[in-house]
Coordinates of C-alpha atoms and ligand atoms in Angstrom, one line a residue:
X1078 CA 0.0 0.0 0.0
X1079 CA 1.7 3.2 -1.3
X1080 CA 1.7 6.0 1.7
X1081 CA 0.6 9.6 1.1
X1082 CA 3.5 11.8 0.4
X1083 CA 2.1 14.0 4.0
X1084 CA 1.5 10.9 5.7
X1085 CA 5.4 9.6 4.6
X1086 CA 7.2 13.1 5.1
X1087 CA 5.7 12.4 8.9
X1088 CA 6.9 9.0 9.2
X1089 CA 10.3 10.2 8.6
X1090 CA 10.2 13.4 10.6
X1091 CA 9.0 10.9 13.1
X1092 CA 11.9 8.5 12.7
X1093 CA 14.3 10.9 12.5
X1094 CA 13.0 12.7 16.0
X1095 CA 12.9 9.0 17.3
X1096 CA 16.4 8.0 16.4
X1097 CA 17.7 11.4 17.4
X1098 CA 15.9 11.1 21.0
X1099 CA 17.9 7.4 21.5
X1100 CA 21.0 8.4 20.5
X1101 CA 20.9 11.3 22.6
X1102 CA 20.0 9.3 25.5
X1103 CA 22.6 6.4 24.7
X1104 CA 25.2 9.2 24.6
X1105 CA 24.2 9.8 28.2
X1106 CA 24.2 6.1 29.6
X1107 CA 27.7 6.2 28.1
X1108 CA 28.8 9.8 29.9
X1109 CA 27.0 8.0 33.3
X1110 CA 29.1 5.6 32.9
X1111 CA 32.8 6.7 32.4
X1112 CA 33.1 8.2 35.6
X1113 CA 33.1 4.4 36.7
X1114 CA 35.5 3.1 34.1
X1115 CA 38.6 3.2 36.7
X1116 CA 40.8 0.4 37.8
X1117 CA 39.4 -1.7 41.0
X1118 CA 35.6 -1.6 39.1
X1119 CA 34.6 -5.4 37.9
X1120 CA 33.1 -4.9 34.8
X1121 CA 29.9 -6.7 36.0
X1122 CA 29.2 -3.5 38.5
X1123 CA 30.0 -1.5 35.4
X1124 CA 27.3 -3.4 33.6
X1125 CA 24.8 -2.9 36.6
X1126 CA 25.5 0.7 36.7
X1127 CA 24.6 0.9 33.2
X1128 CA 21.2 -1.4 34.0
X1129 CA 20.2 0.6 37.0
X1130 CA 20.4 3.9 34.8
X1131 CA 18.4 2.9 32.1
X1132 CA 15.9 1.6 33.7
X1133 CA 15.9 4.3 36.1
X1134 CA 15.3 6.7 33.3
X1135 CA 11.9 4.5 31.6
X1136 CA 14.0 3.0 28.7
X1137 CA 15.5 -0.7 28.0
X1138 CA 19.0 -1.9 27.5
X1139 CA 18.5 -3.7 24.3
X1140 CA 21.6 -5.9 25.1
X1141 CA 19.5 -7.5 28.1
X1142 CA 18.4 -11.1 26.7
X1143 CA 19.2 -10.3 22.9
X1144 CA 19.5 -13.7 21.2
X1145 CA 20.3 -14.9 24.6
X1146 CA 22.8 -12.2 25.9
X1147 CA 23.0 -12.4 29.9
X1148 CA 24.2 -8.9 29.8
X1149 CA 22.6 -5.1 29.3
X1150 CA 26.2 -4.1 27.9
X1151 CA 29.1 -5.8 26.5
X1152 CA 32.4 -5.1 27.6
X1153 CA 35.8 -6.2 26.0
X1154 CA 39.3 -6.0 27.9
X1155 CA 42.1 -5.6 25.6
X1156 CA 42.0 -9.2 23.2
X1157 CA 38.6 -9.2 23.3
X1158 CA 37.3 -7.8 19.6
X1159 CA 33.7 -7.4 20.8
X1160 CA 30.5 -9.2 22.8
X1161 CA 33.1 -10.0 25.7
X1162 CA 30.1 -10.5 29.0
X1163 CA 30.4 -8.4 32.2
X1164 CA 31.8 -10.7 34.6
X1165 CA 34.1 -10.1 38.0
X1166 CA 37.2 -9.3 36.1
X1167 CA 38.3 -6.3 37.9
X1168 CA 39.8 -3.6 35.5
X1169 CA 43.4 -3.0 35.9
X1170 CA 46.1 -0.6 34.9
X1171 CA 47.6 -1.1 31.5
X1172 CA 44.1 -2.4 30.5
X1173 CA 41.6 -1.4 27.2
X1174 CA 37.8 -1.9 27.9
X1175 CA 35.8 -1.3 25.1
X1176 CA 32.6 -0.3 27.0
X1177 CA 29.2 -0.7 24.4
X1178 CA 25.8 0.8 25.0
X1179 CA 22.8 0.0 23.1
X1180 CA 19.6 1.3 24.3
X1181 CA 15.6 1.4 23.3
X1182 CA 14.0 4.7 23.5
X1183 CA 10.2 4.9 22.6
X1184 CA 10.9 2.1 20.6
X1185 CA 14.1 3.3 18.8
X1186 CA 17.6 2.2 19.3
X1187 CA 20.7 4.0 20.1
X1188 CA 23.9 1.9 19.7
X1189 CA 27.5 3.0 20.3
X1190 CA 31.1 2.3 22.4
X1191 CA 34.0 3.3 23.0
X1192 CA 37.7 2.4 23.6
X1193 CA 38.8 3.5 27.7
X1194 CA 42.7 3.1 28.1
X1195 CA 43.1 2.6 32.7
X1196 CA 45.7 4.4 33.8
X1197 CA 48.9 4.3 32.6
X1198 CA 48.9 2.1 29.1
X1199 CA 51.7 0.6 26.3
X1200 CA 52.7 2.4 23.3
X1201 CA 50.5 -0.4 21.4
X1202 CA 47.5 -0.1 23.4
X1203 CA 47.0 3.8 23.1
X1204 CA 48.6 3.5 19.2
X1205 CA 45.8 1.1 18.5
X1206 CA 43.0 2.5 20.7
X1207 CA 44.0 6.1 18.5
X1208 CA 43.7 3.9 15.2
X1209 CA 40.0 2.9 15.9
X1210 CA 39.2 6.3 16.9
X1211 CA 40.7 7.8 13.5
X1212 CA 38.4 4.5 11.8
X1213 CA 35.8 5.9 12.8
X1214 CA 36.1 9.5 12.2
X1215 CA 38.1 9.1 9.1
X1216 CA 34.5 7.4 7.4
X1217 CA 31.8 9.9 9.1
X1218 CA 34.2 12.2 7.3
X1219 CA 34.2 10.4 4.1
X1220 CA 30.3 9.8 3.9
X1221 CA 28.2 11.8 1.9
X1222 CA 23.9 11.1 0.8
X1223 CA 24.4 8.4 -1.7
X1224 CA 27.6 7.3 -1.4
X1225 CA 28.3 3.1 -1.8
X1226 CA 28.5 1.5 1.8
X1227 CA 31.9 0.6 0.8
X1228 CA 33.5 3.9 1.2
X1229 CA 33.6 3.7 4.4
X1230 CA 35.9 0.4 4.7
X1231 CA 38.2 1.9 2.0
X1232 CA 38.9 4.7 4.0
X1233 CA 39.1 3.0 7.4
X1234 CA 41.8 -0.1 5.3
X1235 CA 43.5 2.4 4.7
X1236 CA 44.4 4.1 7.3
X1237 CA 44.3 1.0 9.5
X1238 CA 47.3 -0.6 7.6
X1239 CA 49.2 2.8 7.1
X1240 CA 49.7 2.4 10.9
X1241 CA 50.6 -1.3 10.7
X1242 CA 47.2 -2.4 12.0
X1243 CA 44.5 -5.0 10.7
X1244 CA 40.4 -4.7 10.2
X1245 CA 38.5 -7.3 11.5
X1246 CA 36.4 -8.4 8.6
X1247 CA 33.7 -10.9 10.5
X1248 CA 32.2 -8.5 12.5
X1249 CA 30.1 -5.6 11.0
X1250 CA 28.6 -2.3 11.5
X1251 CA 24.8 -2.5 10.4
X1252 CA 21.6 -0.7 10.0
X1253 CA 19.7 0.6 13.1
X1254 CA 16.1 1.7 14.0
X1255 CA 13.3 -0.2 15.6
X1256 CA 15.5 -3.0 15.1
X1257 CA 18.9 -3.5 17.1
X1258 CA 20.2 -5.4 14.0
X1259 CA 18.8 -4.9 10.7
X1260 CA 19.4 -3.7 6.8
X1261 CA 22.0 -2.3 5.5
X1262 CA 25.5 -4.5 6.2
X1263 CA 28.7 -2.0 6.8
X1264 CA 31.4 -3.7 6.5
X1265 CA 34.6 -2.1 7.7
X1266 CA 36.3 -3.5 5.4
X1267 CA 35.4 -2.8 1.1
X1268 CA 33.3 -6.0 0.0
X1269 CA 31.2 -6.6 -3.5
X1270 CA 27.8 -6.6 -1.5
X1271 CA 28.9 -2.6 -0.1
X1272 CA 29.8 -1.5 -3.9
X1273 CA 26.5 -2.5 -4.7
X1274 CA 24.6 -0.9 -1.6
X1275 CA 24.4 2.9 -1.2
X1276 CA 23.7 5.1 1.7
X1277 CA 20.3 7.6 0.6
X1278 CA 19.4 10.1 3.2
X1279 CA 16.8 8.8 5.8
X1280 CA 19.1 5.5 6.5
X1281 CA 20.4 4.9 10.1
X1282 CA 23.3 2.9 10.4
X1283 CA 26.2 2.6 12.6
X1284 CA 29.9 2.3 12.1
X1285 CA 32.2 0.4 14.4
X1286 CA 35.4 -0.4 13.4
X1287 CA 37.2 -3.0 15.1
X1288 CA 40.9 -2.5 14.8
X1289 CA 43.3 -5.3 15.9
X1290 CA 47.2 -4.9 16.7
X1291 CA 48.2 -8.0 15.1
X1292 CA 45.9 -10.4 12.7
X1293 CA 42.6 -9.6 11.7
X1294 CA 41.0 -12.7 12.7
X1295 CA 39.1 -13.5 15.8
X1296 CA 37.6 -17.0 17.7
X1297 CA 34.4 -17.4 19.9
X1298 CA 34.8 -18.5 23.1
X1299 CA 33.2 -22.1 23.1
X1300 CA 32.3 -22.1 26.7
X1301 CA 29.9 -18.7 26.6
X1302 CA 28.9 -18.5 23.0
X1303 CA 29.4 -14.8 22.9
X1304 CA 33.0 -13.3 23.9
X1305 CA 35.3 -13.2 20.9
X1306 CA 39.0 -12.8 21.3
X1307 CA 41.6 -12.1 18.7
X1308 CA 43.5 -15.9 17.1
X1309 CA 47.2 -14.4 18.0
X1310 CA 46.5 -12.9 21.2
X1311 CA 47.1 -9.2 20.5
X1312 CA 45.1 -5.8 21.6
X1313 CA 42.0 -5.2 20.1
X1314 CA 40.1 -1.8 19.8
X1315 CA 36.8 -0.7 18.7
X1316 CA 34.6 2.5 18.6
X1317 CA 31.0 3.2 17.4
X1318 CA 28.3 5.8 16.6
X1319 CA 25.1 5.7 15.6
X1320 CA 24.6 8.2 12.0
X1321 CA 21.4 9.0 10.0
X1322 CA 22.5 9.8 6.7
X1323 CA 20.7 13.7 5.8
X1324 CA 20.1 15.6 3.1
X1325 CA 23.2 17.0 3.5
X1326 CA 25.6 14.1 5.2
X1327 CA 25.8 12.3 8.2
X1328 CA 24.6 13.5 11.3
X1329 CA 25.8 11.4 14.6
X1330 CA 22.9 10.9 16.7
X1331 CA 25.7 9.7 19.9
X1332 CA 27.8 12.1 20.7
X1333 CA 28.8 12.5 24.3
X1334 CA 29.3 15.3 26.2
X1335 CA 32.3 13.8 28.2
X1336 CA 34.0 12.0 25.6
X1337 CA 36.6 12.4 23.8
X1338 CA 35.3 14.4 20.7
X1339 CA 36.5 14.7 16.9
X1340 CA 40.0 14.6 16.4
X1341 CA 40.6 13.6 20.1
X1342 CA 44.8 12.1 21.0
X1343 CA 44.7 9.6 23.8
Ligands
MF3_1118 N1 26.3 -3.6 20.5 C1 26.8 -4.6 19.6 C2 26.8 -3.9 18.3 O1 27.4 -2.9 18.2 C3 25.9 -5.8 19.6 C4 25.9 -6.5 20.8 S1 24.8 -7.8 20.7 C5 24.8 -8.5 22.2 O2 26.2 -4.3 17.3 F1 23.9 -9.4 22.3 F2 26.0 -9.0 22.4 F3 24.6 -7.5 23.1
CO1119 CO1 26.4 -1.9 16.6
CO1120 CO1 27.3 -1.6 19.8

């Protein structure tokens, strides 16, 4: 059934205020948050901090019991490359946590992370923890209304392996909405399927480069289905925002307050 043009133009301006009112909130859990993000914190009371706030504010961590996730948040210490579970690891200095939020707001979600070097860290961490930063930045930056999906892992190749770092290829940035999970595919990495696919203004989407110190590749932990760490053992970083694609470029719907902001140096 074909919608009226007013009746569409309204369904978008409602989208759009419903995406923009997640990511906004998201960006807040995630501000909440960092004040914990200190050595001595197990990353399960980080992950019940996160809980408590949400719920506290009316909205629902869309982590919580997601194809069987035990967690409202995921959070990755340094070889993890993403879905590592809160647990009683205690954060320690020379650790990288990648803390990610995803939250339901009226229905819409907001989905982003970041990369938190504890105290004092190596050369590599912080080197590779600036890379996926610079990912990330590097394709909102490249993106324009229309362009293919696969700009964005040309860009982030690039610069990944200029620094003497790898892309992980198996996990994906995707599209984002009333679904956690759900149409387009954005690889970080340039693939046939994101030559094909463009970017037209309206589409939500997030990017979230995973950037790994040594190989690209990564293994699920057999025991809890979920965590996965990278094959050789090496530092893994990782950050994401949530972008609706305008009329006029990307807009990021989860920018922080707190955080570090565009062009940011750890
Ligand atoms: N937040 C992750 C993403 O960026 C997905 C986590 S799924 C979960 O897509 F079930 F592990 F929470
Ligand atoms: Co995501
Ligand atoms: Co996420």
């Amino acid at each position: 059934m074909l919608m009226r043009r007013a009746k569409r133009q309204q369904v978008e301006r409602e989208k759009r205020q419903g995406l923009r009112e997640a990511g906004r909130f998201n960006a807040q859990v995630m501000d909440f948050a960092r004040q914990y993000i200190h050595p001595g914190i197990a990353t399960a009371e980080i992950d019940r901090l996160i809980h408590e706030y949400t719920l506290h504010h009316g909205h629902i961590p869309a982590s919580l019991n997601y194809q069987g996730y035990p967690k409202s948040c995921c959070i990755s210490v340094n070889d993890v490359i993403c879905h590592g579970i809160p647990s009683d690891y205690v954060l320690q200095e020379g650790d990288i946590v990648n803390v990610d939020v995803t939250t339901i707001v009226n229905g819409w979600h907001g989905d982003q992370s970041e990369t938190f070097l504890i105290g004092q860290v190596s050369d590599e961490a912080r080197a590779v923890t600036q890379c996926a930063f610079d990912c990330l930045w590097v394709a909102i930056d490249t993106i324009k209304p229309n362009c293919r999906v696969s700009d964005i892992g040309t860009v982030i190749v690039r610069l990944a392996h200029s620094r003497g770092f790898s892309v992980v290829k198996d996990y994906v940035g995707h599209g984002v909405g009333r679904k956690f999970h759900q149409d387009p595919t954005v690889s970080h990495v340039p693939t046939p399927e994101g030559r094909r696919q463009r970017l037209p203004p309206g589409v939500s989407f997030t990017i979230e480069p995973m950037i790994n110190a040594g190989v690209p590749d990564g293994e699920q932990d057999e025991k809890d289905g979920w965590t996965v760490r990278t094959k050789d053992g090496r530092l893994s970083a990782q950050f994401e925002h949530t972008i609706l694609m305008g009329q006029e470029g990307p807009e990021v719907l989860t920018l922080t307050k707190l955080g570090p902001q565009r062009g940011h140096r750890f």
